[in-house]
Coordinates of C-alpha atoms in Angstrom, one line a residue:
X1 CA 18.2 -13.8 9.7
X2 CA 18.4 -17.4 10.9
X3 CA 16.8 -20.8 10.5
X4 CA 13.7 -19.6 12.4
X5 CA 13.2 -16.4 10.4
X6 CA 13.3 -17.1 6.7
X7 CA 11.4 -13.8 6.5
X8 CA 13.2 -10.8 8.0
X9 CA 12.7 -7.1 8.3
X10 CA 12.8 -6.5 4.6
X11 CA 9.9 -8.9 4.1
X12 CA 7.8 -6.9 6.6
X13 CA 8.9 -3.8 4.8
X14 CA 8.1 -5.5 1.5
X15 CA 4.6 -6.6 2.5
X16 CA 4.0 -3.1 3.9
X17 CA 5.1 -1.4 0.8
X18 CA 2.8 -3.6 -1.3
X19 CA -0.1 -2.9 1.0
X20 CA 0.5 0.9 1.1
X21 CA 1.1 0.9 -2.7
X22 CA -2.5 -0.2 -3.0
X23 CA -3.4 3.5 -3.2
X24 CA -2.4 3.4 -6.8
X25 CA -4.7 0.6 -8.1
X26 CA -7.6 1.5 -5.7
X27 CA -7.5 5.2 -6.6
X28 CA -7.2 4.3 -10.3
X29 CA -10.1 1.9 -9.8
X30 CA -12.3 4.6 -8.2
X31 CA -11.3 7.3 -10.7
X32 CA -11.5 5.4 -14.0
X33 CA -14.0 2.6 -13.3
X34 CA -16.3 3.6 -10.5
X35 CA -16.0 7.4 -10.6
X36 CA -18.0 7.8 -13.7
X37 CA -21.1 6.2 -12.1
X38 CA -21.0 6.0 -8.3
X39 CA -18.5 8.8 -7.5
X40 CA -19.3 11.3 -10.2
X41 CA -19.5 14.3 -7.9
X42 CA -16.1 13.5 -6.5
X43 CA -14.4 12.7 -9.9
X44 CA -12.4 15.9 -10.0
X45 CA -11.2 15.4 -6.5
X46 CA -9.9 11.9 -7.5
X47 CA -8.3 13.2 -10.7
X48 CA -6.4 15.7 -8.5
X49 CA -4.5 12.9 -6.7
X50 CA -4.4 10.1 -9.3
X51 CA -1.0 11.2 -10.8
X52 CA 0.6 11.2 -7.4
X53 CA -1.0 7.8 -6.5
X54 CA 0.4 6.3 -9.7
X55 CA 3.9 7.6 -8.9
X56 CA 3.7 6.3 -5.3
X57 CA 2.4 3.0 -6.5
X58 CA 5.3 2.7 -9.0
X59 CA 7.8 3.5 -6.2
X60 CA 6.3 0.9 -3.8
X61 CA 6.1 -1.9 -6.3
X62 CA 9.5 -1.3 -7.9
X63 CA 11.0 -1.2 -4.4
X64 CA 9.2 -4.4 -3.6
X65 CA 10.6 -6.1 -6.7
X66 CA 14.1 -4.9 -5.8
X67 CA 13.9 -6.2 -2.3
X68 CA 12.5 -9.6 -3.5
X69 CA 15.5 -9.7 -5.9
X70 CA 17.7 -9.5 -2.8
X71 CA 15.6 -12.0 -0.9
X72 CA 16.0 -14.6 -3.6
X73 CA 19.7 -14.8 -2.6
X74 CA 20.9 -15.1 -6.1
X75 CA 19.1 -12.3 -8.1
X76 CA 20.6 -13.5 -11.4
X77 CA 18.5 -16.6 -11.0
X78 CA 15.3 -14.7 -10.2
X79 CA 13.9 -15.7 -13.6
X80 CA 13.7 -19.3 -12.3
X81 CA 10.4 -18.6 -10.6
X82 CA 8.9 -17.8 -14.0
X83 CA 10.5 -20.6 -16.0
X84 CA 10.3 -23.2 -13.3
X85 CA 7.1 -22.1 -11.7
X86 CA 5.7 -24.0 -8.7
X87 CA 2.0 -24.0 -9.7
X88 CA 1.0 -25.1 -6.2
X89 CA 2.5 -22.1 -4.5
X90 CA 0.6 -18.9 -3.8
X91 CA 4.0 -17.1 -4.0
X92 CA 4.2 -18.0 -7.7
X93 CA 0.9 -16.2 -8.4
X94 CA 2.0 -13.3 -6.2
X95 CA 5.3 -13.0 -8.2
X96 CA 3.5 -13.1 -11.6
X97 CA 0.9 -10.6 -10.5
X98 CA 3.4 -8.1 -8.9
X99 CA 5.6 -8.3 -11.9
X100 CA 2.7 -7.8 -14.3
X101 CA 1.3 -5.0 -12.2
X102 CA 4.6 -3.2 -12.2
X103 CA 4.5 -3.3 -16.0
X104 CA 1.0 -1.8 -15.8
X105 CA 2.2 1.0 -13.5
X106 CA 5.0 1.7 -15.9
X107 CA 2.5 2.1 -18.7
X108 CA 0.3 4.4 -16.5
X109 CA 3.4 6.4 -15.5
X110 CA 4.5 6.9 -19.2
X111 CA 1.8 9.4 -20.1
X112 CA 2.9 11.5 -17.1
X113 CA 6.5 11.4 -18.2
X114 CA 5.6 12.3 -21.7
X115 CA 3.7 15.3 -20.5
X116 CA 6.9 16.9 -19.5
X117 CA 7.1 20.3 -21.3
X118 CA 10.3 19.5 -23.1
X119 CA 9.2 16.0 -24.2
X120 CA 5.8 17.3 -25.4
X121 CA 7.7 19.4 -28.0
X122 CA 8.6 16.1 -29.8
X123 CA 5.5 15.3 -31.9
X124 CA 5.9 11.5 -31.7
X125 CA 6.1 11.6 -27.9
X126 CA 3.1 13.9 -27.7
X127 CA 0.9 11.6 -29.9
X128 CA 2.0 8.5 -28.1
X129 CA 1.4 10.1 -24.7
X130 CA -2.1 11.3 -25.7
X131 CA -2.9 7.8 -27.0
X132 CA -1.9 6.2 -23.7
X133 CA -3.9 8.8 -21.8
X134 CA -7.0 7.9 -23.7
X135 CA -6.7 4.1 -22.9
X136 CA -5.4 4.4 -19.3
X137 CA -8.8 3.2 -18.0
X138 CA -8.1 -0.2 -19.6
X139 CA -4.8 -0.5 -17.7
X140 CA -6.5 0.7 -14.5
X141 CA -8.9 -2.2 -14.9
X142 CA -6.1 -4.7 -15.5
X143 CA -4.2 -3.3 -12.6
X144 CA -7.1 -3.6 -10.2
X145 CA -7.6 -7.2 -11.3
X146 CA -3.9 -8.1 -10.8
X147 CA -3.7 -6.2 -7.5
X148 CA -6.8 -7.8 -5.9
X149 CA -5.4 -11.2 -6.5
X150 CA -1.8 -10.7 -5.3
X151 CA -2.9 -8.7 -2.3
X152 CA -5.1 -11.6 -1.3
X153 CA -2.6 -14.3 -2.1
X154 CA 0.0 -12.7 0.2
X155 CA -2.5 -13.1 3.0
X156 CA -3.7 -16.5 1.8
X157 CA -0.1 -17.8 1.9
X158 CA -0.1 -17.4 5.7
X159 CA -3.7 -18.6 6.1
X160 CA -2.9 -22.0 4.7
X161 CA 0.0 -22.7 7.0
X162 CA -1.7 -25.4 9.0
X163 CA 1.5 -26.0 10.9
X164 CA 1.5 -22.4 12.2
X165 CA -1.8 -22.1 14.2
X166 CA -1.2 -18.3 14.8
X167 CA -1.7 -17.6 11.1
X168 CA -3.9 -20.6 10.0
X169 CA -7.5 -19.7 9.2
X170 CA -10.6 -21.5 8.0
X171 CA -11.6 -20.7 4.4
X172 CA -14.2 -19.8 1.9
X173 CA -13.9 -22.4 -0.9
X174 CA -10.1 -22.6 -1.6
X175 CA -9.2 -19.2 0.1
X176 CA -8.6 -18.7 3.8
X177 CA -10.1 -15.7 5.5
X178 CA -6.7 -14.0 5.5
X179 CA -6.9 -13.8 1.7
X180 CA -9.8 -11.3 2.0
X181 CA -8.5 -9.6 5.1
X182 CA -5.3 -8.6 3.3
X183 CA -7.2 -7.1 0.3
X184 CA -9.5 -5.2 2.7
X185 CA -6.7 -3.8 4.8
X186 CA -4.6 -2.8 1.7
X187 CA -7.4 -0.8 0.1
X188 CA -8.1 0.8 3.5
X189 CA -4.5 1.9 4.1
X190 CA -3.5 2.7 0.5
X191 CA -5.4 6.0 0.2
X192 CA -4.1 7.1 3.6
X193 CA -0.5 6.6 2.5
X194 CA -1.2 8.6 -0.6
X195 CA -2.8 11.3 1.6
X196 CA 0.3 11.4 3.8
X197 CA 2.7 11.6 0.9
X198 CA 0.8 14.6 -0.6
X199 CA 0.7 16.3 2.8
X200 CA 4.4 15.9 3.3
X201 CA 5.1 17.2 -0.2
X202 CA 3.0 20.3 0.6
X203 CA 4.9 21.0 3.8
X204 CA 8.3 20.5 2.1
X205 CA 7.4 22.7 -0.9
X206 CA 5.5 25.3 1.0
X207 CA 2.8 25.1 -1.7
X208 CA -0.8 24.0 -1.8
X209 CA -0.8 21.0 -4.2
X210 CA -4.4 19.8 -3.9
X211 CA -7.6 21.2 -2.5
X212 CA -8.6 20.2 1.0
X213 CA -11.7 18.3 -0.1
X214 CA -9.5 16.0 -2.2
X215 CA -7.5 15.0 0.9
X216 CA -10.6 14.7 3.1
X217 CA -12.2 12.5 0.4
X218 CA -9.3 10.1 0.6
X219 CA -9.6 10.1 4.4
X220 CA -13.3 9.4 4.2
X221 CA -12.9 6.5 1.8
X222 CA -10.1 5.1 3.9
X223 CA -12.1 5.6 7.1
X224 CA -15.1 3.6 6.0
X225 CA -13.0 0.9 4.6
X226 CA -11.0 0.7 7.8
X227 CA -14.1 0.7 9.9
X228 CA -15.5 -2.3 8.0
X229 CA -12.1 -4.0 8.1
X230 CA -11.8 -3.7 11.8
X231 CA -15.3 -5.2 12.3
X232 CA -14.3 -8.2 10.1
X233 CA -10.9 -8.4 11.8
X234 CA -12.4 -8.6 15.3
X235 CA -14.8 -11.3 14.1
X236 CA -11.9 -13.2 12.6
X237 CA -9.9 -12.9 15.8
X238 CA -12.8 -14.2 17.9
X239 CA -13.4 -17.1 15.5
X240 CA -9.7 -17.9 15.5
X241 CA -9.5 -17.8 19.3
X242 CA -12.5 -20.2 19.8
X243 CA -11.9 -22.3 16.7
X244 CA -8.3 -22.8 15.5
X245 CA -6.6 -22.3 18.9
X246 CA -8.4 -25.0 20.9
X247 CA -8.2 -27.5 18.0
X248 CA -4.4 -26.9 18.0
X249 CA -4.4 -27.9 21.7
X250 CA -3.2 -24.4 22.8
X251 CA -4.6 -21.4 24.6
X252 CA -4.9 -17.9 23.5
X253 CA -2.0 -16.6 25.6
X254 CA 0.3 -19.3 24.2
X255 CA 0.6 -17.0 21.2
X256 CA 1.4 -13.8 23.1
X257 CA 4.6 -13.8 25.0
X258 CA 7.1 -11.0 25.3
X259 CA 8.2 -9.3 23.2
X260 CA 5.2 -10.4 21.2
X261 CA 2.8 -9.7 24.0
X262 CA -1.0 -9.2 23.8
X263 CA -0.3 -5.5 23.5
X264 CA 0.4 -6.1 19.8
X265 CA -3.2 -7.2 19.1
X266 CA -4.5 -4.3 21.3
X267 CA -2.3 -1.8 19.4
X268 CA -3.2 -3.2 15.9
X269 CA -7.0 -3.4 16.4
X270 CA -7.7 -0.9 19.2
X271 CA -5.2 1.9 19.1
X272 CA -4.3 1.9 15.4
X273 CA -7.6 0.5 14.1
X274 CA -10.7 1.7 16.0
X275 CA -9.3 5.2 16.9
X276 CA -8.2 6.2 13.3
X277 CA -11.5 4.8 11.9
X278 CA -13.5 7.0 14.2
X279 CA -11.4 10.0 13.3
X280 CA -11.7 9.4 9.5
X281 CA -15.4 8.6 9.3
X282 CA -16.4 11.6 11.5
X283 CA -16.7 14.7 9.3
X284 CA -15.9 17.3 12.0
X285 CA -12.7 15.4 12.8
X286 CA -11.4 14.7 9.4
X287 CA -11.9 18.3 8.2
X288 CA -9.3 19.3 10.8
X289 CA -6.0 18.9 9.0
X290 CA -4.0 17.8 12.1
X291 CA -6.6 15.1 13.0
X292 CA -6.8 14.0 9.3
X293 CA -3.1 13.5 9.2
X294 CA -3.0 11.7 12.6
X295 CA -5.8 9.4 11.5
X296 CA -4.0 8.6 8.2
X297 CA -0.7 8.0 10.0
X298 CA -2.3 5.7 12.6
X299 CA -4.0 3.7 9.8
X300 CA -0.6 3.2 8.1
X301 CA 1.0 2.1 11.4
X302 CA -1.8 -0.3 12.1
X303 CA -1.4 -2.0 8.7
X304 CA 2.4 -2.3 9.1
X305 CA 1.8 -3.9 12.6
X306 CA -0.6 -6.4 10.9
X307 CA 2.1 -7.3 8.4
X308 CA 4.7 -7.6 11.1
X309 CA 2.6 -10.0 13.2
X310 CA 1.8 -12.2 10.3
X311 CA 5.4 -12.5 9.0
X312 CA 7.5 -12.3 12.2
X313 CA 5.3 -13.3 15.1
X314 CA 4.0 -16.3 13.1
X315 CA 7.6 -17.6 12.8
X316 CA 8.6 -16.7 16.3
X317 CA 6.0 -18.8 18.0
X318 CA 7.1 -22.4 18.8
X319 CA 5.2 -25.2 17.1
X320 CA 7.0 -28.2 18.7
X321 CA 7.2 -29.0 22.4
X322 CA 11.0 -28.7 22.4
X323 CA 11.0 -25.3 20.6
X324 CA 11.4 -22.0 22.4
X325 CA 9.7 -18.7 21.9
X326 CA 12.1 -16.9 19.5
X327 CA 12.8 -13.2 19.2
X328 CA 14.2 -11.4 16.2
X329 CA 16.2 -8.2 15.6
X330 CA 17.2 -7.2 12.1
X331 CA 20.8 -7.1 10.9
X332 CA 22.4 -3.9 9.6
X333 CA 22.1 -5.3 6.0
X334 CA 18.3 -5.5 6.4
X335 CA 18.1 -1.9 7.8
X336 CA 20.2 -0.8 4.8
X337 CA 17.9 -2.4 2.3
X338 CA 14.9 -0.8 4.0
X339 CA 16.4 2.7 4.2
X340 CA 17.7 2.3 0.6
X341 CA 14.1 1.7 -0.6
X342 CA 12.9 4.8 1.4
X343 CA 15.7 7.0 -0.1
X344 CA 14.9 5.7 -3.6
X345 CA 11.2 6.6 -3.1
X346 CA 12.0 10.1 -1.9
X347 CA 14.3 10.7 -4.9
X348 CA 11.9 9.5 -7.5
X349 CA 8.9 11.3 -6.1
X350 CA 11.0 14.5 -5.9
X351 CA 12.1 14.2 -9.5
X352 CA 8.6 13.5 -10.6
X353 CA 7.3 16.6 -8.8
X354 CA 10.2 18.7 -10.2
X355 CA 9.8 17.8 -13.9
X356 CA 6.3 16.4 -14.3
X357 CA 2.8 17.9 -13.9
X358 CA 2.1 15.7 -10.8
X359 CA -0.6 17.9 -9.3
X360 CA -3.0 19.4 -11.9
X361 CA -4.6 21.7 -9.3
X362 CA -1.3 23.3 -8.2
X363 CA -1.3 26.2 -10.7
X364 CA -4.7 27.3 -9.7
X365 CA -4.0 27.1 -6.0
X366 CA -0.6 28.9 -6.3
X367 CA -1.0 31.9 -8.7
X368 CA 2.3 33.5 -9.7
X369 CA 3.0 37.1 -9.0
X370 CA 4.6 39.0 -11.9
X371 CA 5.5 42.7 -11.6
X372 CA 3.0 43.3 -8.9
X373 CA 0.2 41.3 -10.6
X374 CA -1.1 37.9 -9.9
X375 CA -1.2 35.7 -13.0
X376 CA -3.4 32.5 -12.8
X377 CA -2.9 29.4 -14.9
X378 CA -5.6 30.5 -17.2
X379 CA -3.7 33.7 -18.1
X380 CA -6.1 36.0 -16.2
X381 CA -4.5 38.9 -14.3
X382 CA -5.6 40.0 -10.9
X383 CA -4.4 42.9 -8.9
X384 CA -2.2 41.8 -6.0

């Protein structure tokens, strides 16, 4: 970290976590709000992954809040942003929405915690958990509202930086195009990250946790969202190259010098954008497990690259004639914060899987063998 890079590695990691955590609010939005009308045939497939999506979202957002606490510099004064709010800053709105949405995720996480077989034996916990479960659609709606705005404002913050032509964009009313691009990219990558986490959990546990059609549905949703995002992103890049760049008195290649070469934009849009979109929207490709996972992983990498370029490359490009093109390499403290967030996520997800009914389809897909007989979750007995 130095005077050039007020945003370091953990901000890239922070922005990426927030984008990838979008799988929680978007899956909840599809399951509780849209699923009953437009996605009714797929409702059970979505319900099979909604618990995991909520836990993953809770991990991502709580990690983001923790990293922002470090980024403040004096975490004990973090409450200043609420009490002395700068109403002209998009970051203020982001802070309020992220904090509120973490509260919503906590409320959505509570019914899952209270469904633990030991806690369910306490009548008060059982009644409270059932009550929350019946009104979870309301919190899903609130969470979707909050998430759409803070995802957009994170992009809008860069889009209004008129002194940074690499990130600056024209707008729609008061919002620059980056506001909508960040929302679009987040809802495209979120389900893919949920898919990857579930797939890794299956490999680690050696069990089938959800049916294949649930994972392919997530891939299909992400694929079409990614495809439309890439089309809009290409149009945005062309408009930027022929609009913002010449008005700033610069050329396209002035923004792409090593190590931030033009390869970054080719990797983000071409390699990790167009290719995974083709894989995920093509039925015969996404129904092959290896290709489905590769497509999801490439989508996640592409969104991380996007957040990297907007936060690091934007600050690395000189804006004054006497400035130089600045490179950046994170310190060990920043690596430590990033790896700490990863470790926390693995620990919490593991505990949730161990003690909570995270995957409702798991008992059906993994019948238990007792004394030479296979016992299903319904109590039926089949000969092994």
